[in-house]
PDB file of C-alpha atoms in Angstrom:
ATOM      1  CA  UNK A   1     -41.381 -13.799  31.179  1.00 87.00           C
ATOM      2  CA  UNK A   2     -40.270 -12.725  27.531  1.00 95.00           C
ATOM      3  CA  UNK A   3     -37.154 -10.341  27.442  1.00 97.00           C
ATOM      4  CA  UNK A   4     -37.475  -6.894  27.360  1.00 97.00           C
ATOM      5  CA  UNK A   5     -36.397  -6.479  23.574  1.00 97.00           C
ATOM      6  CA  UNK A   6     -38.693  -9.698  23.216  1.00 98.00           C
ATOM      7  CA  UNK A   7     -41.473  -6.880  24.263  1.00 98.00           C
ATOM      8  CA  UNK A   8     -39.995  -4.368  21.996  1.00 98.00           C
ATOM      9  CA  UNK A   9     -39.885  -6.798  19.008  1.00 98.00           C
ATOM     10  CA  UNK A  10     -43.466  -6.953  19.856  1.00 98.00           C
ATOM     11  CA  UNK A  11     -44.412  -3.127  20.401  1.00 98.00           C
ATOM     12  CA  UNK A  12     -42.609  -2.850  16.767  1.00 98.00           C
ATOM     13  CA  UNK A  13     -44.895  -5.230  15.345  1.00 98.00           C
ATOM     14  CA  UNK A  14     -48.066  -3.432  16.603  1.00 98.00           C
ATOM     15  CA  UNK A  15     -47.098  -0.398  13.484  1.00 98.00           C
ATOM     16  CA  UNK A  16     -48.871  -1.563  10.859  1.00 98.00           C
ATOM     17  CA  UNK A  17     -50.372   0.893   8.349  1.00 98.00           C
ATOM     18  CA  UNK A  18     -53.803   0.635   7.720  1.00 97.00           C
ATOM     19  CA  UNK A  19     -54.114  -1.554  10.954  1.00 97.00           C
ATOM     20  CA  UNK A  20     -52.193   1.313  13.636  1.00 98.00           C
ATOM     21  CA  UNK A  21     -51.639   0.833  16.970  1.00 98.00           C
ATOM     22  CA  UNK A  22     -53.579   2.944  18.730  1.00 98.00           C
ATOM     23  CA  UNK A  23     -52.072   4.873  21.951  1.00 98.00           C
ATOM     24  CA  UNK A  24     -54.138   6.623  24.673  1.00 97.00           C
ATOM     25  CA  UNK A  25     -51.675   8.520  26.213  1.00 98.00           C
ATOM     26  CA  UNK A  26     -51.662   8.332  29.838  1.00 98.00           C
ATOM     27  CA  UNK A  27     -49.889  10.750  32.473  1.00 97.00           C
ATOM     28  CA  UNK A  28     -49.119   9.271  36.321  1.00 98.00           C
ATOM     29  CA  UNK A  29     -49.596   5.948  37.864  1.00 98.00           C
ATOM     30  CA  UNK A  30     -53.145   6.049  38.574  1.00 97.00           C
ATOM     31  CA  UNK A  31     -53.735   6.130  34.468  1.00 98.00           C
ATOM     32  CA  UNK A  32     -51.232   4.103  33.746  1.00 98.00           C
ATOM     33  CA  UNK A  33     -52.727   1.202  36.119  1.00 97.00           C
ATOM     34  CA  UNK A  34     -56.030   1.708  34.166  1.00 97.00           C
ATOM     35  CA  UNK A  35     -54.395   1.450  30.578  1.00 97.00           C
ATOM     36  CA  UNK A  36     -52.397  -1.545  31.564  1.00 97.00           C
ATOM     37  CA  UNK A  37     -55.018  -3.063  33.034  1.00 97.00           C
ATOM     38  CA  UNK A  38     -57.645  -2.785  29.856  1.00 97.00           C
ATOM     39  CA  UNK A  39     -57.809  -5.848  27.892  1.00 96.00           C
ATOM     40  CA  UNK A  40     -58.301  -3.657  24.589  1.00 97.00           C
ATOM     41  CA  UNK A  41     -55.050  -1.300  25.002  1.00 97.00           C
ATOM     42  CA  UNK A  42     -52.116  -3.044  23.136  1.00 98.00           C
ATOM     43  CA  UNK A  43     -49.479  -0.510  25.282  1.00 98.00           C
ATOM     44  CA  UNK A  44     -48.888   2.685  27.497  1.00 98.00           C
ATOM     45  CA  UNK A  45     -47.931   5.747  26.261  1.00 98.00           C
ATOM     46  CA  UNK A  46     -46.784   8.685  28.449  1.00 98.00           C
ATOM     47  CA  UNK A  47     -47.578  12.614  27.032  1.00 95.00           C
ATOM     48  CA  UNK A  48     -45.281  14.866  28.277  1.00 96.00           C
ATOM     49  CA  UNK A  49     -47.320  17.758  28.212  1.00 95.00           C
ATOM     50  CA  UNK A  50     -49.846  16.514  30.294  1.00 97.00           C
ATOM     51  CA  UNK A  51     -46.814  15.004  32.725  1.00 98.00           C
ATOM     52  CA  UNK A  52     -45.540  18.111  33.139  1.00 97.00           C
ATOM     53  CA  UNK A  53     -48.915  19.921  33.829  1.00 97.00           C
ATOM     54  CA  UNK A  54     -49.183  17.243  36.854  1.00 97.00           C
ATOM     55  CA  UNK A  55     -46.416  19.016  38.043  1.00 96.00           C
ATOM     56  CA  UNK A  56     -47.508  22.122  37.721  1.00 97.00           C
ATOM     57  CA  UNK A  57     -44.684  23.210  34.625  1.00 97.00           C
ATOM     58  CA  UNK A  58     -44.836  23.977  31.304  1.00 95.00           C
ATOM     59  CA  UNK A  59     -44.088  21.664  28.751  1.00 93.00           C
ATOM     60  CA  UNK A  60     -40.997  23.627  27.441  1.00 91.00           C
ATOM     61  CA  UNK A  61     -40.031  23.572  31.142  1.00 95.00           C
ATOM     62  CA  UNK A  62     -40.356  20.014  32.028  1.00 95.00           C
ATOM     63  CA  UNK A  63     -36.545  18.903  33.049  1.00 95.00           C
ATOM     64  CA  UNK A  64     -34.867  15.514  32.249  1.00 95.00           C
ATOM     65  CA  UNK A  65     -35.100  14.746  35.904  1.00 96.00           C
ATOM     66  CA  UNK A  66     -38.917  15.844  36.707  1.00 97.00           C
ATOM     67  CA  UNK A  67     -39.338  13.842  33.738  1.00 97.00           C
ATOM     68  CA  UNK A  68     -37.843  10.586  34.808  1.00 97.00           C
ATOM     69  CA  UNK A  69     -39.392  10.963  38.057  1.00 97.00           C
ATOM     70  CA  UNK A  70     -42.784  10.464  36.492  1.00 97.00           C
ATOM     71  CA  UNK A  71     -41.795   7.617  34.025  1.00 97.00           C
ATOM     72  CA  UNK A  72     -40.351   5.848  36.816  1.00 98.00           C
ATOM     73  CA  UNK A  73     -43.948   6.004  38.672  1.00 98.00           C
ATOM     74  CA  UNK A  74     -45.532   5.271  35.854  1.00 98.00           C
ATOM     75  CA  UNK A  75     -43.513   2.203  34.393  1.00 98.00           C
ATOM     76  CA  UNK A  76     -43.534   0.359  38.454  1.00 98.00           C
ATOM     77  CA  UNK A  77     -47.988   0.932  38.725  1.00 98.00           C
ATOM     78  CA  UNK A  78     -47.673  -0.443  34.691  1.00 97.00           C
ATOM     79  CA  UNK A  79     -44.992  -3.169  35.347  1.00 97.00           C
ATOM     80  CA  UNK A  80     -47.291  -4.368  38.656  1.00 97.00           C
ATOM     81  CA  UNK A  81     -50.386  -4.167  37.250  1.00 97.00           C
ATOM     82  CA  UNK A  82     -49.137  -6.071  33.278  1.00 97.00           C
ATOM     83  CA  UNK A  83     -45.420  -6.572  32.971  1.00 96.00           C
ATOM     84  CA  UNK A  84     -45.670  -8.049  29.518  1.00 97.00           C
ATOM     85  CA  UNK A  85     -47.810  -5.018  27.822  1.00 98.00           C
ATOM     86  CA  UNK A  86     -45.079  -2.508  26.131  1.00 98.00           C
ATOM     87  CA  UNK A  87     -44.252   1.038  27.664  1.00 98.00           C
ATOM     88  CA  UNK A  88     -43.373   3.724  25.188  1.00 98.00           C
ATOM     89  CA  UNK A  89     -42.256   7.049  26.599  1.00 97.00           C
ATOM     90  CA  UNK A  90     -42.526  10.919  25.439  1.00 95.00           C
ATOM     91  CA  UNK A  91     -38.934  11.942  25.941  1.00 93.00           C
ATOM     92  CA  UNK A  92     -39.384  15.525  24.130  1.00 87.00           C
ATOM     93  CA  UNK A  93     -35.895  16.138  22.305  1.00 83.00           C
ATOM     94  CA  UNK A  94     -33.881  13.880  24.618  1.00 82.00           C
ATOM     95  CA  UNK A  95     -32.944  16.800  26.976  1.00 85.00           C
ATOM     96  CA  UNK A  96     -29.975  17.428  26.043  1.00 81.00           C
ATOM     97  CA  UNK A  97     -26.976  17.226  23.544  1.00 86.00           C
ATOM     98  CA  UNK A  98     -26.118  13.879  21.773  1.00 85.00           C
ATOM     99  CA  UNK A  99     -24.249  11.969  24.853  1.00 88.00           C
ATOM    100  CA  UNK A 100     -27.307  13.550  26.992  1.00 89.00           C
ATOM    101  CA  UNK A 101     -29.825  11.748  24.943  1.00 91.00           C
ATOM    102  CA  UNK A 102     -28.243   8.538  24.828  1.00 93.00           C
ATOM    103  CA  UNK A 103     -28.082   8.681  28.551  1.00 94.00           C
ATOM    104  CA  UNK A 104     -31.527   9.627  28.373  1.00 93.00           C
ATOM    105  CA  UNK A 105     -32.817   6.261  26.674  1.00 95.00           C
ATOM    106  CA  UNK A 106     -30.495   4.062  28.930  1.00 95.00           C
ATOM    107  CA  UNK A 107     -32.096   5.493  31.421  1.00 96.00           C
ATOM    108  CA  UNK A 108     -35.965   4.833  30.015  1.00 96.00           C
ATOM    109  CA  UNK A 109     -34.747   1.626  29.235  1.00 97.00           C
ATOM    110  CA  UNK A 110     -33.405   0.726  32.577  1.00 97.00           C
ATOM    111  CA  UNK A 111     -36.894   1.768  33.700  1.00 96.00           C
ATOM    112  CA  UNK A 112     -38.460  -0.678  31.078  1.00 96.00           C
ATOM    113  CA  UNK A 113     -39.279   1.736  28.001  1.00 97.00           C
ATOM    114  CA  UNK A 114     -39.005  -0.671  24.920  1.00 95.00           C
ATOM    115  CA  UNK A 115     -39.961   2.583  23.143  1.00 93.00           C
ATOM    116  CA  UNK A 116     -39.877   6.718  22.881  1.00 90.00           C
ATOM    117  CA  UNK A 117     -40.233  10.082  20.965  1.00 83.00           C
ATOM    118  CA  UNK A 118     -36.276  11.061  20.422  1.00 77.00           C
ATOM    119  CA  UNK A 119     -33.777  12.040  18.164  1.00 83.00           C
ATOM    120  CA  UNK A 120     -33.047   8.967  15.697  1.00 92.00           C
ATOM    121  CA  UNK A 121     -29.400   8.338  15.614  1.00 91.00           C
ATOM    122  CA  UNK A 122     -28.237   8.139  18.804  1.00 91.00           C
ATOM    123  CA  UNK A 123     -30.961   7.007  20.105  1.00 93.00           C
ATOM    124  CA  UNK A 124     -31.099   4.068  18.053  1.00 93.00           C
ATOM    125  CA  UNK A 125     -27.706   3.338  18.756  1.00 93.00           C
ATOM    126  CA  UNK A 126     -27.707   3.926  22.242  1.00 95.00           C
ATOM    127  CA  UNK A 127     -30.420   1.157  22.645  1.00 96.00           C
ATOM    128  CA  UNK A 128     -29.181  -1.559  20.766  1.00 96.00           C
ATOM    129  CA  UNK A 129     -25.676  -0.860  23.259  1.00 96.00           C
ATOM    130  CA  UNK A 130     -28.174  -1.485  26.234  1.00 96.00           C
ATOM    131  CA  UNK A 131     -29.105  -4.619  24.803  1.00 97.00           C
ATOM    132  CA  UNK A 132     -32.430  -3.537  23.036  1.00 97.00           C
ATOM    133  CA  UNK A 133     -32.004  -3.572  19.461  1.00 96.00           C
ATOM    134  CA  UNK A 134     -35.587  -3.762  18.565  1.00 97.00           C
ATOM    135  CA  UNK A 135     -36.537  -0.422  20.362  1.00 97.00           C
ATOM    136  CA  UNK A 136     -39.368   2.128  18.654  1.00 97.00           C
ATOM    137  CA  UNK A 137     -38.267   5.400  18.119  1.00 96.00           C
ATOM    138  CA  UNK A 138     -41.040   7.503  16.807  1.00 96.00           C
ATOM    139  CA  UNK A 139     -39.076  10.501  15.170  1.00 94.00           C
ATOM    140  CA  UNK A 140     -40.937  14.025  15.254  1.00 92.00           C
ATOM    141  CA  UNK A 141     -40.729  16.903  13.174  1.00 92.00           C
ATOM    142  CA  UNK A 142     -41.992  20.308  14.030  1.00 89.00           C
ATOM    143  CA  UNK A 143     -41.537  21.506  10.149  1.00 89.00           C
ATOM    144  CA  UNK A 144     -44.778  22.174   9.655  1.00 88.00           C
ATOM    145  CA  UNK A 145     -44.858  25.086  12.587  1.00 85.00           C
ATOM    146  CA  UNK A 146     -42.494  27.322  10.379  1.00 80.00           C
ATOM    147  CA  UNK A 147     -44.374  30.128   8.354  1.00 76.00           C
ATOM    148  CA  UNK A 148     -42.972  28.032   5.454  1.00 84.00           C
ATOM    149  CA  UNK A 149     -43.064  24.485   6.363  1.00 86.00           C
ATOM    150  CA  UNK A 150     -44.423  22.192   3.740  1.00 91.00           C
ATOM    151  CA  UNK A 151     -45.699  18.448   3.827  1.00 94.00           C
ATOM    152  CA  UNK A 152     -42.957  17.936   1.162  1.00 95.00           C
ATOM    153  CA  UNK A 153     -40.592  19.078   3.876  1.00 95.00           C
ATOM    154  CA  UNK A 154     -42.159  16.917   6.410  1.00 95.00           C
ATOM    155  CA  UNK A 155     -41.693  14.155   4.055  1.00 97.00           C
ATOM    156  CA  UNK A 156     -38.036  14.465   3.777  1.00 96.00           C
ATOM    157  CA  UNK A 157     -37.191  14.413   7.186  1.00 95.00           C
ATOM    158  CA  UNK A 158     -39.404  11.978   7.865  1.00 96.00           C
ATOM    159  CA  UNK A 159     -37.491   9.506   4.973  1.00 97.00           C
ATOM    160  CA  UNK A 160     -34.379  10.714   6.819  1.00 95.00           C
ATOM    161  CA  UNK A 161     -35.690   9.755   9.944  1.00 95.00           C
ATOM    162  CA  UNK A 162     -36.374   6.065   8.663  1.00 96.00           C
ATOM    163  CA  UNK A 163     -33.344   5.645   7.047  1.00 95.00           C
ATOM    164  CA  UNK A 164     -31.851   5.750  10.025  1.00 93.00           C
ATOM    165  CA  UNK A 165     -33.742   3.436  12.262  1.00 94.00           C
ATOM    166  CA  UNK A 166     -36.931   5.073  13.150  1.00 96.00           C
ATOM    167  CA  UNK A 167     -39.809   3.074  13.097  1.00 97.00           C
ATOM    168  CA  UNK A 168     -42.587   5.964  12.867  1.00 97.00           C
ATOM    169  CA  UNK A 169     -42.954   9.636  11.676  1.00 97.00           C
ATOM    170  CA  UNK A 170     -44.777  12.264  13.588  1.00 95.00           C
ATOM    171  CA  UNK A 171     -45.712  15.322  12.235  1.00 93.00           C
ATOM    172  CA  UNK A 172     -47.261  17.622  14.563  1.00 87.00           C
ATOM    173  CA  UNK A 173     -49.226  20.333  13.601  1.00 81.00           C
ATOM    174  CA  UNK A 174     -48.885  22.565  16.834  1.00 75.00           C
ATOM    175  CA  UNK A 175     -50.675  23.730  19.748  1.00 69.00           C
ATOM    176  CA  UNK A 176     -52.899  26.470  18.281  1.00 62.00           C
ATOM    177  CA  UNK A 177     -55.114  23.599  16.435  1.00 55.00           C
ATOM    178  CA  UNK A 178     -53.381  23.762  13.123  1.00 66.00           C
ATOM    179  CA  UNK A 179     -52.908  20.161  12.627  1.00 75.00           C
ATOM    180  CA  UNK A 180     -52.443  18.260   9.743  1.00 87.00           C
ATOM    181  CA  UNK A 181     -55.115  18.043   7.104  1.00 89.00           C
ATOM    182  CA  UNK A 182     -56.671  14.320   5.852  1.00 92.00           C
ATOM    183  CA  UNK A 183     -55.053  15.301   2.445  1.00 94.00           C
ATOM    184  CA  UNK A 184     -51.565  15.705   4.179  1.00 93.00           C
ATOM    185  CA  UNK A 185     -51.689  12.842   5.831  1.00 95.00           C
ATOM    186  CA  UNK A 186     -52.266  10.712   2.700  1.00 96.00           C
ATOM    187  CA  UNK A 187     -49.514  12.167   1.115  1.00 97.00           C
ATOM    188  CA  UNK A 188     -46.862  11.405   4.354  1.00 97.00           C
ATOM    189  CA  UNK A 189     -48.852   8.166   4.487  1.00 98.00           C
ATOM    190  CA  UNK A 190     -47.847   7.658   0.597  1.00 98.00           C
ATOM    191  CA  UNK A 191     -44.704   8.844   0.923  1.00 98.00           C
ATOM    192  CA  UNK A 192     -43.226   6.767   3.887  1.00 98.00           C
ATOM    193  CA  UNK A 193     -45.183   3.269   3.737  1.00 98.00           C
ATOM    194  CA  UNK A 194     -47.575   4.114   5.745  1.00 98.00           C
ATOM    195  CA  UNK A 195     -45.154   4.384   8.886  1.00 98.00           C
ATOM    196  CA  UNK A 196     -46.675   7.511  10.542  1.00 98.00           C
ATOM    197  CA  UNK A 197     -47.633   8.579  13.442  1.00 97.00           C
ATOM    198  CA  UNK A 198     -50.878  10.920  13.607  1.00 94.00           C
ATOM    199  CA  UNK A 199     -52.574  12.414  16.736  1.00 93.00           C
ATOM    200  CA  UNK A 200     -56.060  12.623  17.201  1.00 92.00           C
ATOM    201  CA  UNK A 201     -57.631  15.259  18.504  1.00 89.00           C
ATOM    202  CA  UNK A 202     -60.780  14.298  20.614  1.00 91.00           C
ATOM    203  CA  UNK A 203     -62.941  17.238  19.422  1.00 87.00           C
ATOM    204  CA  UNK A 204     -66.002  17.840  17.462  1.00 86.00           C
ATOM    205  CA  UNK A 205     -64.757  18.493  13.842  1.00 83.00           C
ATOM    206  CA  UNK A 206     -61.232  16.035  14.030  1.00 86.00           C
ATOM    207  CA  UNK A 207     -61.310  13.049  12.134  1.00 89.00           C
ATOM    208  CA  UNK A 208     -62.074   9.505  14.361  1.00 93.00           C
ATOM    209  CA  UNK A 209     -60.001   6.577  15.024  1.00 95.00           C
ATOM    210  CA  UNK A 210     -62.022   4.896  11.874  1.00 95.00           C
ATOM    211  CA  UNK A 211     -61.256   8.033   9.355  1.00 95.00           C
ATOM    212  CA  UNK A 212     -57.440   7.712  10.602  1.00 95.00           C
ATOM    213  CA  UNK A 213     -57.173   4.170  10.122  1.00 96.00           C
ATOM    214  CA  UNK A 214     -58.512   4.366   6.892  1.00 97.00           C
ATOM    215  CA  UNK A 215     -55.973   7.000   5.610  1.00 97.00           C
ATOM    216  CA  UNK A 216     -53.330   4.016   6.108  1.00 98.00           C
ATOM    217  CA  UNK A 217     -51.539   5.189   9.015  1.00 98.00           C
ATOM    218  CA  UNK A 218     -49.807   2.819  11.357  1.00 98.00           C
ATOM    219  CA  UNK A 219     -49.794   4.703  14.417  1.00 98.00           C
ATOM    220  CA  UNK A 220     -52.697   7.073  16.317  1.00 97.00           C
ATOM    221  CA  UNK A 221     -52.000   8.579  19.770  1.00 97.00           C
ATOM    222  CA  UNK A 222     -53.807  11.011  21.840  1.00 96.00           C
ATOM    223  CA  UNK A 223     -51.256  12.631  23.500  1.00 94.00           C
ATOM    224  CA  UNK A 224     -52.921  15.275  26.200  1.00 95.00           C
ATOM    225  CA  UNK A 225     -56.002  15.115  24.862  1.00 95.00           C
ATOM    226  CA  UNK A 226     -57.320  12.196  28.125  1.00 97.00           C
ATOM    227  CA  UNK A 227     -55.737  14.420  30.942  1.00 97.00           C
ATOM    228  CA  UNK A 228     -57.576  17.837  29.056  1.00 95.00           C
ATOM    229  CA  UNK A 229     -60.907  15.229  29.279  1.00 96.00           C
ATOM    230  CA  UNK A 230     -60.100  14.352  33.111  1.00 97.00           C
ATOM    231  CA  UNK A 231     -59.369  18.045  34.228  1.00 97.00           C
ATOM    232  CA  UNK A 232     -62.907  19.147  32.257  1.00 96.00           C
ATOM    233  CA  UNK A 233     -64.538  16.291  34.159  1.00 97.00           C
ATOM    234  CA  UNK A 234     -62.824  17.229  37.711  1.00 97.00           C
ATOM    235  CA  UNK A 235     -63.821  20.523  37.209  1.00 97.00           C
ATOM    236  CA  UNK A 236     -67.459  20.293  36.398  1.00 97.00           C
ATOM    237  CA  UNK A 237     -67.728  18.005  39.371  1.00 96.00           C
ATOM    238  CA  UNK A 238     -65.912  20.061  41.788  1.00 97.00           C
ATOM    239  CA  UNK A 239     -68.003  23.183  40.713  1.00 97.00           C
ATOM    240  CA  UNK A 240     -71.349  20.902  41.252  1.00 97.00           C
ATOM    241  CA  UNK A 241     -70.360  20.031  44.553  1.00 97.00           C
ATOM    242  CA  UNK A 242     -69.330  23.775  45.258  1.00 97.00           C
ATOM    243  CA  UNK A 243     -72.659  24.966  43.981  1.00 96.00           C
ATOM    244  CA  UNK A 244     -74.835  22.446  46.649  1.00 89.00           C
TER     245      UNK A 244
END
């Protein structure tokens, strides 16, 4: 069995621009069996959005421990179904202050995370002191949600975030179907190596996995966008059966 930073040495080595890794985002252990079991999925990502709708909370409202919880279900059905493939985790801003955060990713970690969505620094630092120096932090901004926020913004953090340690850039273009523009994208892809993080949107009018790759990114995730596809599904099926 390789070591766990063995597997995160790996994960890292799945980011290459132009070639991304490509995350389907998954949300409880039923979904994460299925993703670890699929030949064609290089890793498991969790969403936190759609983990806290499973709950029944908001996003915003999802706690550190309601959270956990659900990696912790998620990372034993992944760990029993493939214990090699890598686990990344959506760990919002860390919940909490600075010493809350790092206690945050030794906890992922402990759970088997070799990855996660955090605040760069300390988490960076509070992996390698858990023995996991090769962890993926995939630093997001939310710049571009201001009235004002700029891609040459976005770019600056996101050259801040690399500096020191991340591995990926996400800029997120909000919840009211904003996003980020093909044009934007080449410019963050331009302006950090290619070392961005983009999420697709799987709706009619949103660029493909083929039109992302080709704008050089090196990481494409889905976030909620499988549990919003599961839900539609459910609930055309349960209104069929309803309707008999």
């Amino acid at each position: 069995m390789p070591s766990q930073n063995d597997i995160a040495k790996h994960f890292r080595a799945l980011h290459q621009p132009g070639n991304p890794l490509i995350l389907t985002n998954v949300y409880d252990a039923a979904t994460a069996s299925i993703i670890a079991a699929l030949p064609t999925a290089p890793a498991i990502a969790t969403a936190s959005y759609a983990i806290a709708a499973t709950i029944g909370v908001d996003d915003n409202a999802l706690t550190k421990s309601q959270n956990l919880t659900a990696i912790a279900a998620i990372a034993a059905s992944a760990r029993a179904t493939n214990p090699t493939k890598p686990l990344t985790v959506d760990v919002q801003d860390g919940h909490g202050d600075a010493s809350e955060l790092a206690d945050t990713i030794r906890q992922v970690i402990a759970l088997g995370a070799v990855g996660a969505a955090a605040r760069v620094g300390v988490a960076d630092q509070a992996a390698r002191e858990a023995g996991v120096p090769d962890f993926v932090v995939n630093a997001r901004t939310d710049v571009l949600l201001t009235e004002n926020g700029t891609v040459e913004q976005a770019i600056e953090r996101g050259r801040a975030f690399l500096n020191a340690g991340a591995t990926t850039v996400f800029v997120w273009g909000g919840p009211s179907g904003r996003g980020v523009s093909s044009a934007e994208v080449k410019k963050l892809v331009d302006a950090l190596g290619g070392m961005v993080n983009v999420k697709m949107t799987l709706r009619e009018g949103f660029l493909g996995v083929k039109e992302i790759r080709e704008l050089g990114v090196a990481r494409i995730s889905v976030g909620p966008e499988l549990w919003r596809a599961a839900m539609k599904a459910f609930t055309e099926r349960a209104e069929q059966v309803l309707a008999m």
